Amino acid sequence: MFELQGVSHAYDEAEVLHVDAWQAAQGEHWLLLGPSGSGKTTLLHALAGILRPAAGTVTVAGQDLGALGAQLLDRFRGQHIGIVLQRLHLIPSLDVAHNLMLAQYLAGLPQDRQRVDEVLAGLDLADKGSAKPHELSFGQAQRVAIARAVVNRPQLLLADEPTSNLDDARCLQALELLQAQATACNATLLIATHDQRIKSRVAQHYDLGARA
Ligand code: ADP
Ligand code: MG
């Protein structure tokens, strides 16, 4: 479902990432492990097409991301990839439902309020559609970010350190929500984390630290 071949990246000539070869199949759940600074976020951004790596090929759902121009890449990301970044990036002036509808619009998909309401209900946010982001708790805001990431039924769901700010109970809840949402879309799930609490709960691991 995604495939990395000879992917490397450098900032100011210092190499921060190197992946010889890595393949994940549709529907698999993966952890991307490694200590702080090992390149997890950089790799997640490369898989999302937010960052073009200095070298190598990133293929998602059969599409070589490097072959797409900026506009097509934005469209492709919107339709095929869901991302929950560390900063949630909700639009503060839009209510929750319109944050999700914006994700549909930016992906070039029809605005589907029914799908928005269905996703919000599935994340225990049924009564938050008209709330503004500042009216939410952190946990609720994070669930809105997950809702926005899955509203377009992505084939690849990426999350960057989704549990690092959470206590033990909420940590497991967030992980289970991501897994359930990925399973519902048959999406491949990749969670970048250095959170030891979730290590045993996801089947497949790719460890950037072990390869450094
Ligand atoms: P992780 O997510 O595993 O903590 P990152 O991918 O964020 O790692 O960072 C990997 C390395 O690249 C770190 O040494 C970091 O300081 C550096 N780095 C990340 N982003 C930038 C940037 N925009 N400019 C320069 N260096 C960066
Ligand atoms: Mg990071």
mmCIF file of C-alpha atoms and ligand atoms in Angstrom:
data_model
loop_
_atom_site.group_PDB
_atom_site.id
_atom_site.type_symbol
_atom_site.label_atom_id
_atom_site.label_comp_id
_atom_site.label_asym_id
_atom_site.label_seq_id
_atom_site.Cartn_x
_atom_site.Cartn_y
_atom_site.Cartn_z
ATOM 1 C CA MET A 1 0.000 0.000 0.000
ATOM 2 C CA PHE A 2 2.997 2.172 0.583
ATOM 3 C CA GLU A 3 6.553 1.563 -0.429
ATOM 4 C CA LEU A 4 9.756 3.450 0.300
ATOM 5 C CA GLN A 5 12.858 2.851 -1.816
ATOM 6 C CA GLY A 6 16.187 4.468 -0.997
ATOM 7 C CA VAL A 7 14.529 7.388 0.769
ATOM 8 C CA SER A 8 16.817 9.851 2.490
ATOM 9 C CA HIS A 9 16.564 13.422 3.612
ATOM 10 C CA ALA A 10 18.961 16.045 4.912
ATOM 11 C CA TYR A 11 18.537 19.452 6.477
ATOM 12 C CA ASP A 12 21.552 21.734 6.002
ATOM 13 C CA GLU A 13 23.508 18.778 4.583
ATOM 14 C CA ALA A 14 23.066 16.707 7.752
ATOM 15 C CA GLU A 15 21.293 13.455 6.878
ATOM 16 C CA VAL A 16 18.384 12.914 9.276
ATOM 17 C CA LEU A 17 16.651 10.031 7.558
ATOM 18 C CA HIS A 18 17.611 6.974 5.583
ATOM 19 C CA VAL A 19 15.284 4.110 4.636
ATOM 20 C CA ASP A 20 16.625 1.505 2.194
ATOM 21 C CA ALA A 21 13.392 -0.336 1.573
ATOM 22 C CA TRP A 22 10.114 -0.639 3.428
ATOM 23 C CA GLN A 23 6.767 -1.910 2.257
ATOM 24 C CA ALA A 24 3.419 -2.039 4.059
ATOM 25 C CA ALA A 25 0.315 -3.823 2.810
ATOM 26 C CA GLN A 26 -3.254 -2.489 2.717
ATOM 27 C CA GLY A 27 -4.911 -2.631 6.112
ATOM 28 C CA GLU A 28 -1.764 -3.315 8.151
ATOM 29 C CA HIS A 29 -1.126 -1.408 11.382
ATOM 30 C CA TRP A 30 2.429 -0.161 11.945
ATOM 31 C CA LEU A 31 4.382 1.769 14.536
ATOM 32 C CA LEU A 32 7.230 3.987 13.414
ATOM 33 C CA LEU A 33 9.592 3.930 16.387
ATOM 34 C CA GLY A 34 12.765 5.780 17.255
ATOM 35 C CA PRO A 35 14.024 8.268 19.813
ATOM 36 C CA SER A 36 13.385 11.982 19.510
ATOM 37 C CA GLY A 37 15.317 13.362 16.545
ATOM 38 C CA SER A 38 15.535 10.040 14.673
ATOM 39 C CA GLY A 39 13.496 11.315 11.721
ATOM 40 C CA LYS A 40 9.996 10.006 12.472
ATOM 41 C CA THR A 41 8.194 13.249 11.674
ATOM 42 C CA THR A 42 10.338 13.799 8.584
ATOM 43 C CA LEU A 43 9.427 10.316 7.316
ATOM 44 C CA LEU A 44 5.726 10.812 8.063
ATOM 45 C CA HIS A 45 5.800 14.081 6.131
ATOM 46 C CA ALA A 46 7.485 12.323 3.207
ATOM 47 C CA LEU A 47 4.754 9.655 3.197
ATOM 48 C CA ALA A 48 2.091 12.357 3.288
ATOM 49 C CA GLY A 49 3.719 14.237 0.417
ATOM 50 C CA ILE A 50 4.145 17.284 2.673
ATOM 51 C CA LEU A 51 7.912 17.021 2.203
ATOM 52 C CA ARG A 52 9.783 15.870 -0.874
ATOM 53 C CA PRO A 53 12.741 13.753 0.288
ATOM 54 C CA ALA A 54 16.167 14.621 -1.088
ATOM 55 C CA ALA A 55 16.454 11.143 -2.612
ATOM 56 C CA GLY A 56 14.406 8.021 -3.188
ATOM 57 C CA THR A 57 10.888 7.009 -4.151
ATOM 58 C CA VAL A 58 7.744 7.187 -2.053
ATOM 59 C CA THR A 59 4.797 5.257 -3.480
ATOM 60 C CA VAL A 60 1.332 5.399 -1.881
ATOM 61 C CA ALA A 61 -1.626 3.416 -3.249
ATOM 62 C CA GLY A 62 0.346 2.755 -6.429
ATOM 63 C CA GLN A 63 1.161 6.430 -6.979
ATOM 64 C CA ASP A 64 4.752 7.682 -7.035
ATOM 65 C CA LEU A 65 4.351 10.914 -5.022
ATOM 66 C CA GLY A 66 7.454 12.409 -6.623
ATOM 67 C CA ALA A 67 5.769 12.277 -10.030
ATOM 68 C CA LEU A 68 2.944 14.614 -8.978
ATOM 69 C CA GLY A 69 3.074 18.398 -9.188
ATOM 70 C CA ALA A 70 2.084 20.442 -6.156
ATOM 71 C CA GLN A 71 -1.595 20.804 -7.025
ATOM 72 C CA LEU A 72 -2.145 17.161 -7.949
ATOM 73 C CA LEU A 73 -0.232 16.121 -4.862
ATOM 74 C CA ASP A 74 -2.560 18.190 -2.632
ATOM 75 C CA ARG A 75 -5.553 16.593 -4.321
ATOM 76 C CA PHE A 76 -4.071 13.094 -4.031
ATOM 77 C CA ARG A 77 -3.296 13.613 -0.344
ATOM 78 C CA GLY A 78 -6.803 14.875 0.339
ATOM 79 C CA GLN A 79 -8.390 11.860 -1.297
ATOM 80 C CA HIS A 80 -6.087 9.053 -0.170
ATOM 81 C CA ILE A 81 -4.176 10.055 2.949
ATOM 82 C CA GLY A 82 -5.442 11.071 6.372
ATOM 83 C CA ILE A 83 -3.019 12.799 8.720
ATOM 84 C CA VAL A 84 -3.169 13.610 12.415
ATOM 85 C CA LEU A 85 -0.228 15.918 13.050
ATOM 86 C CA GLN A 86 1.173 16.791 16.471
ATOM 87 C CA ARG A 87 -0.318 20.238 16.241
ATOM 88 C CA LEU A 88 -3.896 19.586 15.309
ATOM 89 C CA HIS A 89 -4.269 22.486 12.851
ATOM 90 C CA LEU A 90 -8.015 22.924 13.255
ATOM 91 C CA ILE A 91 -9.280 26.157 11.700
ATOM 92 C CA PRO A 92 -10.281 28.263 14.727
ATOM 93 C CA SER A 93 -12.938 30.332 12.951
ATOM 94 C CA LEU A 94 -14.812 27.295 11.610
ATOM 95 C CA ASP A 95 -16.998 25.021 13.692
ATOM 96 C CA VAL A 96 -16.179 21.324 13.946
ATOM 97 C CA ALA A 97 -18.499 20.201 11.126
ATOM 98 C CA HIS A 98 -17.106 22.853 8.767
ATOM 99 C CA ASN A 99 -13.531 21.861 9.612
ATOM 100 C CA LEU A 100 -14.458 18.416 8.269
ATOM 101 C CA MET A 101 -16.356 19.782 5.266
ATOM 102 C CA LEU A 102 -13.314 21.892 4.395
ATOM 103 C CA ALA A 103 -11.296 18.652 4.175
ATOM 104 C CA GLN A 104 -13.860 17.309 1.686
ATOM 105 C CA TYR A 105 -13.760 20.529 -0.328
ATOM 106 C CA LEU A 106 -9.949 20.713 -0.436
ATOM 107 C CA ALA A 107 -9.812 17.120 -1.691
ATOM 108 C CA GLY A 108 -12.161 18.031 -4.546
ATOM 109 C CA LEU A 109 -14.871 15.790 -3.144
ATOM 110 C CA PRO A 110 -18.557 16.697 -2.842
ATOM 111 C CA GLN A 111 -19.550 18.194 0.512
ATOM 112 C CA ASP A 112 -21.274 15.361 2.346
ATOM 113 C CA ARG A 113 -22.795 16.509 5.622
ATOM 114 C CA GLN A 114 -24.195 13.034 6.271
ATOM 115 C CA ARG A 115 -20.691 11.541 6.171
ATOM 116 C CA VAL A 116 -19.453 14.334 8.468
ATOM 117 C CA ASP A 117 -22.201 13.615 11.013
ATOM 118 C CA GLU A 118 -21.557 9.858 10.786
ATOM 119 C CA VAL A 119 -17.827 10.272 11.477
ATOM 120 C CA LEU A 120 -18.453 12.709 14.347
ATOM 121 C CA ALA A 121 -20.956 10.299 15.897
ATOM 122 C CA GLY A 122 -18.448 7.454 15.606
ATOM 123 C CA LEU A 123 -15.932 9.487 17.615
ATOM 124 C CA ASP A 124 -18.396 10.482 20.329
ATOM 125 C CA LEU A 125 -18.643 14.028 18.950
ATOM 126 C CA ALA A 126 -22.250 13.979 17.750
ATOM 127 C CA ASP A 127 -23.126 17.067 19.791
ATOM 128 C CA LYS A 128 -19.974 19.023 18.850
ATOM 129 C CA GLY A 129 -20.646 19.751 15.169
ATOM 130 C CA SER A 130 -21.383 23.411 15.797
ATOM 131 C CA ALA A 131 -18.701 23.921 18.466
ATOM 132 C CA LYS A 132 -15.634 26.009 17.671
ATOM 133 C CA PRO A 133 -12.227 24.391 18.313
ATOM 134 C CA HIS A 134 -11.537 26.637 21.343
ATOM 135 C CA GLU A 135 -14.670 25.251 23.016
ATOM 136 C CA LEU A 136 -13.248 21.714 23.028
ATOM 137 C CA SER A 137 -11.078 19.863 25.528
ATOM 138 C CA PHE A 138 -7.739 18.606 24.197
ATOM 139 C CA GLY A 139 -9.134 15.071 23.934
ATOM 140 C CA GLN A 140 -12.158 16.289 21.983
ATOM 141 C CA ALA A 141 -9.980 18.438 19.700
ATOM 142 C CA GLN A 142 -7.765 15.437 19.035
ATOM 143 C CA ARG A 143 -10.823 13.345 18.142
ATOM 144 C CA VAL A 144 -11.932 16.102 15.739
ATOM 145 C CA ALA A 145 -8.487 15.917 14.118
ATOM 146 C CA ILE A 146 -8.920 12.132 13.796
ATOM 147 C CA ALA A 147 -12.423 12.683 12.367
ATOM 148 C CA ARG A 148 -11.029 15.126 9.821
ATOM 149 C CA ALA A 149 -8.282 12.642 8.900
ATOM 150 C CA VAL A 150 -10.783 9.848 8.160
ATOM 151 C CA VAL A 151 -13.732 11.800 6.731
ATOM 152 C CA ASN A 152 -12.577 11.154 3.142
ATOM 153 C CA ARG A 153 -12.081 7.419 3.808
ATOM 154 C CA PRO A 154 -8.301 7.426 3.327
ATOM 155 C CA GLN A 155 -6.308 4.376 2.286
ATOM 156 C CA LEU A 156 -3.416 5.511 4.460
ATOM 157 C CA LEU A 157 -3.860 6.984 7.948
ATOM 158 C CA LEU A 158 -0.824 8.658 9.517
ATOM 159 C CA ALA A 159 -0.546 9.950 13.086
ATOM 160 C CA ASP A 160 2.415 11.767 14.658
ATOM 161 C CA GLU A 161 2.877 11.086 18.393
ATOM 162 C CA PRO A 162 -0.890 10.934 19.017
ATOM 163 C CA THR A 163 -0.538 9.642 22.581
ATOM 164 C CA SER A 164 2.451 11.521 23.962
ATOM 165 C CA ASN A 165 0.397 14.179 25.821
ATOM 166 C CA LEU A 166 -2.123 11.755 27.261
ATOM 167 C CA ASP A 167 -2.446 9.915 30.547
ATOM 168 C CA ASP A 168 -2.513 6.099 30.440
ATOM 169 C CA ALA A 169 -6.272 5.683 30.055
ATOM 170 C CA ARG A 170 -6.569 8.322 27.311
ATOM 171 C CA CYS A 171 -3.445 6.990 25.633
ATOM 172 C CA LEU A 172 -5.096 3.625 25.068
ATOM 173 C CA GLN A 173 -8.369 5.268 24.044
ATOM 174 C CA ALA A 174 -6.624 7.370 21.387
ATOM 175 C CA LEU A 175 -4.763 4.323 20.072
ATOM 176 C CA GLU A 176 -7.935 2.240 19.937
ATOM 177 C CA LEU A 177 -9.808 5.037 18.144
ATOM 178 C CA LEU A 178 -7.110 5.291 15.489
ATOM 179 C CA GLN A 179 -7.080 1.516 15.058
ATOM 180 C CA ALA A 180 -10.874 1.323 14.851
ATOM 181 C CA GLN A 181 -11.077 4.176 12.341
ATOM 182 C CA ALA A 182 -8.322 2.655 10.203
ATOM 183 C CA THR A 183 -10.058 -0.721 10.294
ATOM 184 C CA ALA A 184 -13.382 0.863 9.298
ATOM 185 C CA CYS A 185 -11.758 2.279 6.113
ATOM 186 C CA ASN A 186 -9.457 -0.751 5.649
ATOM 187 C CA ALA A 187 -6.725 1.884 5.744
ATOM 188 C CA THR A 188 -3.088 1.157 6.419
ATOM 189 C CA LEU A 189 -2.272 2.792 9.760
ATOM 190 C CA LEU A 190 1.122 4.226 10.637
ATOM 191 C CA ILE A 191 1.710 5.813 14.028
ATOM 192 C CA ALA A 192 4.996 7.598 14.714
ATOM 193 C CA THR A 193 5.769 7.347 18.410
ATOM 194 C CA HIS A 194 8.377 7.045 21.083
ATOM 195 C CA ASP A 195 5.643 6.093 23.575
ATOM 196 C CA GLN A 196 6.661 2.744 25.094
ATOM 197 C CA ARG A 197 3.116 2.228 26.400
ATOM 198 C CA ILE A 198 1.709 1.373 22.985
ATOM 199 C CA LYS A 199 4.607 -0.705 21.668
ATOM 200 C CA SER A 200 3.045 -4.064 22.440
ATOM 201 C CA ARG A 201 -0.362 -3.087 21.052
ATOM 202 C CA VAL A 202 0.509 -2.746 17.377
ATOM 203 C CA ALA A 203 1.662 -5.734 15.355
ATOM 204 C CA GLN A 204 4.256 -4.305 12.988
ATOM 205 C CA HIS A 205 7.208 -2.106 13.907
ATOM 206 C CA TYR A 206 9.701 -0.095 11.906
ATOM 207 C CA ASP A 207 12.423 1.269 14.165
ATOM 208 C CA LEU A 208 14.453 4.205 12.874
ATOM 209 C CA GLY A 209 16.602 4.119 16.014
ATOM 210 C CA ALA A 210 17.641 0.503 15.456
ATOM 211 C CA ARG A 211 18.700 1.359 11.905
ATOM 212 C CA ALA A 212 20.667 4.500 12.785
HETATM 213 P P1 ADP B 1 11.542 12.935 15.292
HETATM 214 O O1 ADP B 1 10.156 13.173 14.798
HETATM 215 O O2 ADP B 1 11.928 11.484 15.305
HETATM 216 O O3 ADP B 1 11.792 13.574 16.618
HETATM 217 P P2 ADP B 1 12.324 14.757 13.183
HETATM 218 O O4 ADP B 1 11.988 14.155 11.875
HETATM 219 O O5 ADP B 1 11.417 15.811 13.697
HETATM 220 O O6 ADP B 1 12.562 13.600 14.256
HETATM 221 O O7 ADP B 1 13.770 15.413 13.109
HETATM 222 C C1 ADP B 1 14.902 14.681 12.678
HETATM 223 C C2 ADP B 1 16.114 15.618 12.733
HETATM 224 O O8 ADP B 1 15.963 16.638 11.763
HETATM 225 C C3 ADP B 1 16.297 16.316 14.054
HETATM 226 O O9 ADP B 1 17.681 16.385 14.320
HETATM 227 C C4 ADP B 1 15.747 17.704 13.809
HETATM 228 O O10 ADP B 1 16.389 18.654 14.620
HETATM 229 C C5 ADP B 1 16.032 17.925 12.353
HETATM 230 N N1 ADP B 1 15.035 18.778 11.683
HETATM 231 C C6 ADP B 1 13.712 18.531 11.602
HETATM 232 N N2 ADP B 1 13.062 19.485 10.909
HETATM 233 C C7 ADP B 1 14.024 20.364 10.532
HETATM 234 C C8 ADP B 1 14.014 21.575 9.759
HETATM 235 N N3 ADP B 1 12.881 22.049 9.234
HETATM 236 N N4 ADP B 1 15.188 22.214 9.560
HETATM 237 C C9 ADP B 1 16.352 21.712 10.065
HETATM 238 N N5 ADP B 1 16.422 20.580 10.796
HETATM 239 C C10 ADP B 1 15.291 19.911 11.021
HETATM 240 MG MG MG B 2 8.500 14.008 15.665
#
